[in-house]
Structures are given as structure tokens and as C-alpha cells.
Coordinates of C-alpha atoms in Angstrom, one line a residue:
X1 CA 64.1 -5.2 25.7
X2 CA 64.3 -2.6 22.6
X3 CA 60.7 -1.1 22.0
X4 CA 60.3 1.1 18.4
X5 CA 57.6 3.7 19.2
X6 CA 56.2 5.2 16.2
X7 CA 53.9 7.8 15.7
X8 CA 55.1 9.7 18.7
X9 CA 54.6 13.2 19.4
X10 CA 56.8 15.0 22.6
X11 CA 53.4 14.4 24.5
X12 CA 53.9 10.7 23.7
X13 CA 57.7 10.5 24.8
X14 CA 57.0 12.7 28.1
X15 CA 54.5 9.8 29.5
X16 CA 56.4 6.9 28.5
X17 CA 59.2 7.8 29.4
X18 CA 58.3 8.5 33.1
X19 CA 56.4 5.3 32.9
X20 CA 59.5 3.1 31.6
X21 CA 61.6 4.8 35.2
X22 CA 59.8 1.4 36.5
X23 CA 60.4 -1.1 33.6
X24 CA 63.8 0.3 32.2
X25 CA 63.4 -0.8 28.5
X26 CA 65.3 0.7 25.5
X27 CA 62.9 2.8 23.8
X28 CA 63.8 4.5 20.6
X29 CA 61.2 6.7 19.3
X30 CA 60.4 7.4 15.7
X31 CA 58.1 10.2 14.7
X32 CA 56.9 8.9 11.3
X33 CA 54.1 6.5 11.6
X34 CA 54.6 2.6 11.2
X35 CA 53.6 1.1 7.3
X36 CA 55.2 -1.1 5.3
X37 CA 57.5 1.4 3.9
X38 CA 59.0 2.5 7.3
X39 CA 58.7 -1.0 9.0
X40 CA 62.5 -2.1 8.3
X41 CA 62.9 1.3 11.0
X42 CA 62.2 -1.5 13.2
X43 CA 64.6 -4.4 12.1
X44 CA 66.3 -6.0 15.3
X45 CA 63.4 -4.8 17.9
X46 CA 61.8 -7.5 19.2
X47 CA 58.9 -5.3 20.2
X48 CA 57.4 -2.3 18.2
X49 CA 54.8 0.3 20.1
X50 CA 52.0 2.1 17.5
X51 CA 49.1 3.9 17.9
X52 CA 45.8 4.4 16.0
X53 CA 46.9 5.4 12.6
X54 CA 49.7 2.8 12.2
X55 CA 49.3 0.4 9.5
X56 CA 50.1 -2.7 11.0
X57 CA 48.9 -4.6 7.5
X58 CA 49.7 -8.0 6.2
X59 CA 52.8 -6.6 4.2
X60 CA 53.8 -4.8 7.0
X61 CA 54.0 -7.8 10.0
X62 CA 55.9 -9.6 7.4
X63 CA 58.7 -7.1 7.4
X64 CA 58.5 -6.9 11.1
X65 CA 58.7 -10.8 12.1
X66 CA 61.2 -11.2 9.1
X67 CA 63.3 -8.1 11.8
X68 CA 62.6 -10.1 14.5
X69 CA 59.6 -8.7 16.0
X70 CA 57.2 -10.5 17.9
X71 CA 55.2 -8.2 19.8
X72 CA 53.5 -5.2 19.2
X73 CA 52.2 -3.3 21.8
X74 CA 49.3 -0.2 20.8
X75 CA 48.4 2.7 22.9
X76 CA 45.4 2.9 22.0
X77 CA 42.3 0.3 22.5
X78 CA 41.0 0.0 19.1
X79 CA 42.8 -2.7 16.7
X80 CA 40.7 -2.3 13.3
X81 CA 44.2 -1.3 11.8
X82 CA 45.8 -4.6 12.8
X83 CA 46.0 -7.6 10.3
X84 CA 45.1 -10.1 13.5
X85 CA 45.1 -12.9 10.9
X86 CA 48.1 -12.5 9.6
X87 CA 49.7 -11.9 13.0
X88 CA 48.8 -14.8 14.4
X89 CA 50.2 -17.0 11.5
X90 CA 53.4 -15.4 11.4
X91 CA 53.3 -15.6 16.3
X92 CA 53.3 -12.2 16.4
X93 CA 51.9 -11.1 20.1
X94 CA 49.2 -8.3 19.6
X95 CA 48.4 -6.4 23.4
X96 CA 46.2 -2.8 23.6
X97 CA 45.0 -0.8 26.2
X98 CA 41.6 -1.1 26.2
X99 CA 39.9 1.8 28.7
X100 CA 42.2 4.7 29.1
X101 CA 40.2 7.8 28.6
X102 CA 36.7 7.0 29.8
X103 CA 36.0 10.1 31.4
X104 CA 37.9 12.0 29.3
X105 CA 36.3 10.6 26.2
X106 CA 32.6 11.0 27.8
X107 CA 33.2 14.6 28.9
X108 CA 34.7 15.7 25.2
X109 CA 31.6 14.6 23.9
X110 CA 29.5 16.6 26.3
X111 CA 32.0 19.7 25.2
X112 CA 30.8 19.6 21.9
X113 CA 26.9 19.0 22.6
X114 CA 27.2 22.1 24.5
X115 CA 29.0 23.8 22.9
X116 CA 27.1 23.3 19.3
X117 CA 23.6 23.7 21.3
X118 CA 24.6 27.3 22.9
X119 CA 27.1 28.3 19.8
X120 CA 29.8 28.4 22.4
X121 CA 32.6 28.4 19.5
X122 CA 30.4 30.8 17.6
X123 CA 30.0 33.4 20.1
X124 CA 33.3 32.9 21.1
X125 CA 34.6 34.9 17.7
X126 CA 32.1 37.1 17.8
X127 CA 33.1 38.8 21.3
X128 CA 36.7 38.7 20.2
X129 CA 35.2 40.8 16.9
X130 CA 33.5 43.5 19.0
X131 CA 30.4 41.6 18.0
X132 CA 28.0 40.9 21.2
X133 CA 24.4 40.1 19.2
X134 CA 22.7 37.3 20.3
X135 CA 21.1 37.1 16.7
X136 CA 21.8 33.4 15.8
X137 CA 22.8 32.1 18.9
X138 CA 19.3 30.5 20.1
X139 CA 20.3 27.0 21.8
X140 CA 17.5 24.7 23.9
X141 CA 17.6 23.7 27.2
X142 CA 19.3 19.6 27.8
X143 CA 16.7 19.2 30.3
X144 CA 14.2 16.1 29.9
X145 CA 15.5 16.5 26.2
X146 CA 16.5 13.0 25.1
X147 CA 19.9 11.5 24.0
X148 CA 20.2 8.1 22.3
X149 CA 23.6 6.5 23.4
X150 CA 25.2 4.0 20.7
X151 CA 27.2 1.2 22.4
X152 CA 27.4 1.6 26.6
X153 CA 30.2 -0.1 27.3
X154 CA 32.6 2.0 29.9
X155 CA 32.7 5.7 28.0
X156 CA 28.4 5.3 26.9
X157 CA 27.7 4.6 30.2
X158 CA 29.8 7.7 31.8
X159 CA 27.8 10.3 29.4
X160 CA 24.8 8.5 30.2
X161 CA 25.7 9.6 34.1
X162 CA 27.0 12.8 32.6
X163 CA 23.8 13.6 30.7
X164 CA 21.3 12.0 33.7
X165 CA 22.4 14.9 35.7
X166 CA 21.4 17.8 33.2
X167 CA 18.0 15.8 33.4
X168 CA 17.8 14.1 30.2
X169 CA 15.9 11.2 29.4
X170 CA 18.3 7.9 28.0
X171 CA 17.9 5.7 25.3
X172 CA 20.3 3.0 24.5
X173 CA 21.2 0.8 22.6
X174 CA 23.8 -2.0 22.3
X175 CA 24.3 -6.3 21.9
X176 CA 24.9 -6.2 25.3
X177 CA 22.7 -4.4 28.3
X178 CA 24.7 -2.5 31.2
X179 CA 22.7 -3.1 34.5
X180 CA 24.6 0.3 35.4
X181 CA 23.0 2.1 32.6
X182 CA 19.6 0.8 33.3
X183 CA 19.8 1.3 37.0
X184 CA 20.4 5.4 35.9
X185 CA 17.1 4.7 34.1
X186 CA 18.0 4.1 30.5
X187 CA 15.7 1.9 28.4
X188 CA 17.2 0.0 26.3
X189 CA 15.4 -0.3 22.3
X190 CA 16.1 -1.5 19.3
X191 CA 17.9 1.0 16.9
X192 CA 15.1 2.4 14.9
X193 CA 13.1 3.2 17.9
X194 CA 16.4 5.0 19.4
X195 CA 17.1 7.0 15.8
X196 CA 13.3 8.4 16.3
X197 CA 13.1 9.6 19.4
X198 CA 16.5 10.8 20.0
X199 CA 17.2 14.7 20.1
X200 CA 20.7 13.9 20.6
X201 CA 22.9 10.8 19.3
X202 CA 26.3 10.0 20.6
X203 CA 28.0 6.7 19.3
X204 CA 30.2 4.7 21.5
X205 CA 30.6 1.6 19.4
X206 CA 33.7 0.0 18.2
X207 CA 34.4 -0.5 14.4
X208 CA 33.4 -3.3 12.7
X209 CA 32.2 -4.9 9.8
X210 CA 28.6 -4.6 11.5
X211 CA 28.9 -1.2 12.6
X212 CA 30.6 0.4 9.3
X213 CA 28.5 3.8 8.5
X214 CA 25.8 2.7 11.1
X215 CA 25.2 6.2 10.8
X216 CA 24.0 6.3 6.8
X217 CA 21.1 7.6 4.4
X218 CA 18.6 5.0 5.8
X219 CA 19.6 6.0 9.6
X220 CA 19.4 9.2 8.8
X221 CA 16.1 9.5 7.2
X222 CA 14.5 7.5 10.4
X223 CA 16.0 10.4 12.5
X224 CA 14.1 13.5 14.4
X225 CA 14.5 16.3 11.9
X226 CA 16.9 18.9 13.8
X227 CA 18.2 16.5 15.7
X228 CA 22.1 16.2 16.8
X229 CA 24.8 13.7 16.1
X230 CA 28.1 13.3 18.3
X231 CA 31.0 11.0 17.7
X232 CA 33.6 10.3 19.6
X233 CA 34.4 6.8 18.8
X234 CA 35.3 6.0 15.2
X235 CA 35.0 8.2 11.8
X236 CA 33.8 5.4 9.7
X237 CA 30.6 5.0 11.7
X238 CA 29.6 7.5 9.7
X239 CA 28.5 7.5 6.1
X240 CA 30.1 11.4 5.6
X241 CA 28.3 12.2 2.5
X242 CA 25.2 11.0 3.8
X243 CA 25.5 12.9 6.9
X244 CA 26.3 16.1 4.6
X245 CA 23.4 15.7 2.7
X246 CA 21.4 15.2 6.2
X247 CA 23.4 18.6 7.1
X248 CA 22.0 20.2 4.0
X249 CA 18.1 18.9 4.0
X250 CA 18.1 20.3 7.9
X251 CA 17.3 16.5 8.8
X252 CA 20.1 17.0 11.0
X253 CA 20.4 20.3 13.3
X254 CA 24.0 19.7 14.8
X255 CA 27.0 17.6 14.3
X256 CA 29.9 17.6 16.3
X257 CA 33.0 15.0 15.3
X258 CA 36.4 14.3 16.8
X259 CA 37.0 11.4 14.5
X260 CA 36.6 11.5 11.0
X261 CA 36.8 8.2 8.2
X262 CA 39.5 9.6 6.8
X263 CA 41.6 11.5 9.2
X264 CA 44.5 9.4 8.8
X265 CA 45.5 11.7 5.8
X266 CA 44.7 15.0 8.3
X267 CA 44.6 14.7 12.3
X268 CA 47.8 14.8 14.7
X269 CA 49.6 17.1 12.1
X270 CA 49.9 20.7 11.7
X271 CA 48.6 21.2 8.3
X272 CA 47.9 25.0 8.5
X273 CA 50.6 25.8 6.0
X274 CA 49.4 23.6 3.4
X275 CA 45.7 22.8 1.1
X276 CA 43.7 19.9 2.4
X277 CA 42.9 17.7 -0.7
X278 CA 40.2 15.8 1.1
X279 CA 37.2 17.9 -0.7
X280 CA 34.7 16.0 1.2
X281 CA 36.4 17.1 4.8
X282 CA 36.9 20.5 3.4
X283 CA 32.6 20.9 2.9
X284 CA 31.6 19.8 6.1
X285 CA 34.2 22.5 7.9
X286 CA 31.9 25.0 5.6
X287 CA 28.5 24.2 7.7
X288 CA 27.7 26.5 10.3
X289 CA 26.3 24.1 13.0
X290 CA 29.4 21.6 12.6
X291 CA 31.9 21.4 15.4
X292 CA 35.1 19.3 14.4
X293 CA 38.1 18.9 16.8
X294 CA 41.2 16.8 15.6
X295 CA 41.0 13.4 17.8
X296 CA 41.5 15.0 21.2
X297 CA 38.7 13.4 23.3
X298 CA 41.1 11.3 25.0
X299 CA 43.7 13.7 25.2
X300 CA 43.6 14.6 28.9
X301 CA 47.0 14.2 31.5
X302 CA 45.4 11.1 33.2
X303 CA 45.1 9.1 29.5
X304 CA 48.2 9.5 28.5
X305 CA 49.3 8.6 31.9
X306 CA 47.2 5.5 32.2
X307 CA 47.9 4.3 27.9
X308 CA 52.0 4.9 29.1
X309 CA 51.8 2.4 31.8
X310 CA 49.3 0.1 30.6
X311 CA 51.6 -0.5 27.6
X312 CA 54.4 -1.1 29.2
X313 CA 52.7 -3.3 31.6
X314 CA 51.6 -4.8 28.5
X315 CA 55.1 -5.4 27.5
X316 CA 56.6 -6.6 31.0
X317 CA 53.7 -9.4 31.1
X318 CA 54.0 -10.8 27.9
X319 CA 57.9 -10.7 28.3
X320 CA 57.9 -12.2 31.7
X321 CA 55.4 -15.2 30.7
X322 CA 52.6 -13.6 32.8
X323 CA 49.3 -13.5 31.2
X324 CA 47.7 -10.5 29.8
X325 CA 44.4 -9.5 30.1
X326 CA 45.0 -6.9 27.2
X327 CA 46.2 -9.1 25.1
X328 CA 44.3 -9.6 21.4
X329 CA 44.3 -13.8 20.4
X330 CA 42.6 -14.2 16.9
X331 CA 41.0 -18.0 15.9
X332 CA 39.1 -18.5 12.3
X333 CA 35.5 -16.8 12.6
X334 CA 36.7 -15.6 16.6
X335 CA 38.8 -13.1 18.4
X336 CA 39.5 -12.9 22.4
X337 CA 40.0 -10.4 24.5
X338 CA 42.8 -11.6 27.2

């Protein structure tokens, strides 16, 4: 079979393919990212490959099926960018991989707690200046400090075994309750009660209509003042301009982000020769006690490993007949998993 990969970096091509030594497919890879103005790129592949910041649209599925595509296969477990609708109407086979960076992910997001609680990143210029005073470099200890953990599901439940170990106490809160989670001693509340005890935050929730700047004004207001926020999951669970205003007020004490709700205009390219129009973006890199980093939480040998194989696992299942377990099958008002 002819796979299109789009989006790919020489990270990207490295992994898959060593992975395809196994499967043997044809896989042409195209830097630019899949949209409906570089779908016909993938005219006469029956099966196209993206990753998160492909626009796999209405308009865009239309151009693929019309090309003789019927399966596309993302890297990458989150599908908010895929018209699932519109897939299914035209039988175009949607597969992800849903876990391949759990521990990567979960240990990122302890990286940045620590590293905005002891200004790692900010003592880290000051040594290379000649600059060794400790004058704005106070951090607290993690110890029986508390951390609120938004959704705890595979990644929330590793930092909640992560953060158990420096002695913190867990909140959590999500639909669903992980026995796991509660057998480390988390207690499980509603979402107010998490937002006012928390000292720490870290959201581990998909995106969805429901959870679409969970993190807004009203959250933020309900929140410890001085408290810190981490996300490692998806930008748009944050309200940005309320969380900047938060910043400013001192409400919140620390942010640290590897997704942003707009950083399909920014992340993944090298942008250092040019100006960033995003204003909004541009003020919160201003802000002291911000940490960003560009979408690398999963980025770690053993994810790209593990989201190579998977997907072309993926692939050899649905073209052999087998089922899937990764596959994505949208009904009216429903979606399954598998």
C-alpha cells in the first residue's frame, strides 16, 4: 500500500521508517502539513498518515476520497482536527494511536513544575551571565503541597505516582474514577472544590466541546491566589487572555504550557528568523514566572518509537480485515473507540 505522510520532520521519517522494515509499505513523505490546499499531494494513495496540526476538514476528506483515499492513519491520539462526520459519510477509515507517551508526557509536566517552582530556567541564564544571586529565585518545597490533577486517565494517573512520591497530597477530578489513582490516595471532588485547594493544577483532559477553556475567568477566580497551572494536554483548555489577566492580578503564581490554542500558526517550526504576529502569544513569553516549551512532552525515543509502530499496525489491520482497537467509528450524537 502507498501511505502520504504529511507533516513529517527527519525525526518522523527515522521511526517510521525502521518501523515499516516489518510492513514494507510505500511511504512517500511530504513535509508541508495536510489541508485542503495540499490534499490533491495525495491523489492515488489509498492511505494518508497526519499528525496533530493536519486539517483533516470537511473540504479536505472530500479531495482525499475523490483521490482514492480511504484511510487515514494519525500519529498522534487526539482527533479534534478530524471532520469524523464527514468521514464516515464519504467511508473514509479514521485509526490513532491513543497512549504513546504516557510517561514521557507525565514527566514533561513534572519538568516544568520544577523547574518554574526553583526558577531552574531562570538561574540557568544567570550562571551563564556571571550572575550567581539567589535574589528572586525563592521556590517552596512539593512536599504535602497539593496538586489537582484534571482528567486521570493513563498520563494523570502517572504524575499522580510521580508527584505521590515528592509527598504531595492528590486531588482529582474526572467523569470517570481510576481505582489506581484512588488506591495512591487521591480523593476524588467535584471541580470547584479541586480549583480551591489546589497549589498546583495539571490538566490531562481531552478536547471537547465540554472541556473548551475549562480553564477561564470563572475558574480562575475560584482558584488559590499564587497558585500554579500546567498543561500538557491541549492549548484550548485554556481561556489565554483570562489566564494572562490571572498572570497579571498575581491570582496565578506560575504557568508552565507545552501546548498553546493557537500554536498551529507557531510550534514544530523554526521561526527565529522571523516576527510572531500572534500578539497574544508574544505577552505571555513577556511574564517572568511563565515557562513555554514548543509541544515536546511526548517527544522522547520511546514515543516516537511506539506512534511509528502503532500506526503502521494501524494500517496493516485495517488493510488485512483485522479489527482495530484504535480505530475511531462516529454514529449521530456517538463516537467509539475500537
Amino acid at each position: 500500500m502507498k501511505v502520504a505522510v504529511f507533516s513529517t520532520k527527519n525525526y518522523d521519517r527515522q521511526f517510521l521508517e525502521a518501523a515499516n522494515s516489518q510492513t514494507q509499505y510505500e511511504l512517500v513523505f511530504f513535509e508541508p502539513r495536510l489541508n485542503r490546499d495540499t490534499a490533491i499531494l495525495a491523489a492515488g494513495f489509498p492511505c494518508v498518515c497526519v499528525f496533530v496540526h493536519d486539517q483533516v476538514d470537511a473540504p479536505t476528506l472530500e479531495i482525499l476520497a475523490a483521490g482514492g483515499t480511504h484511510l487515514i492513519a494519525l500519529r498522534c491520539a487526539g482527533f479534534n482536527n478530524v471532520d469524523l462526520a464527514t468521514a464516515a459519510k464519504l467511508g473514509v477509515t479514521i485509526v490513532r494511536v491513543p497512549a504513546y507517551s504516557p510517561y514521557g508526557v507525565a514527566e514533561h509536566a513534572v519538568g516544568l513544575i520544577l523547574s518554574l517552582n526553583r526558577k531552574i530556567h531562570r538561574a540557568y541564564n544567570r550562571v551563564r551571565e556571571g550572575n550567581f544571586s539567589l535574589n528572586g529565585l525563592l521556590g517552596f518545597n512539593l512536599y504535602e503541597r497539593t496538586v489537582g490533577i484534571i482528567g486521570t486517565g493513563k498520563i494523570g494517573l502517572i504524575l499522580g505516582q510521580i508527584m505521590k512520591g515528592f509527598g504531595c497530597n492528590l486531588l482529582a477530578y474526572d467523569v470517570y474514577h481510576n481505582p489506581e489513582l484512588e488506591a495512591l490516595g487521591g480523593k476524588y471532588v467535584e471541580l470547584p472544590e479541586l480549583l480551591a485547594n489546589a497549589d498546583i493544577i495539571s490538566l490531562h483532559c481531552p478536547l471537547m466541546p465540554e472541556t473548551h477553556h475549562l480553564i477561564n475567568s470563572e475558574a480562575i477566580a475560584q482558584m488559590k491566589p499564587g497558585m500554579m497551572i500546567i498543561n500538557t494536554s491541549r492549548g484550548a483548555l485554556i481561556d489565554t487572555q483570562a489566564v494572562i489577566e490571572g498572570l497579571k492580578s498575581g491570582q496565578i503564581g506560575y504557568l508552565g504550557v507545552d501546548v498553546y490554542e493557537q500554536e498551529s500558526e507557531l510550534f514544530f517550526e523554526d521561526l527565529s528568523e522571523e516576527i510572531i504576529q500572534d500578539d497574544v502569544f508574544q505577552h505571555l513569553t513577556t511574564f517572568p514566572n511563565v515557562l513555554i516549551t514548543g509541544h515536546q512532552a511526548f517527544f522522547t525515543k520511546e514515543a516516537l518509537q511506539n506512534i511509528a509502530e502503532t500506526t503502521l499496525g494501524n494500517i496493516s489491520d485495517i488493510e488485512l480485515g483485522r479489527p482495530c482497537t484504535h480505530e475511531i467509528r462516529y454514529q449521530p450524537e456517538k463516537i467509539l473507540i475500537g
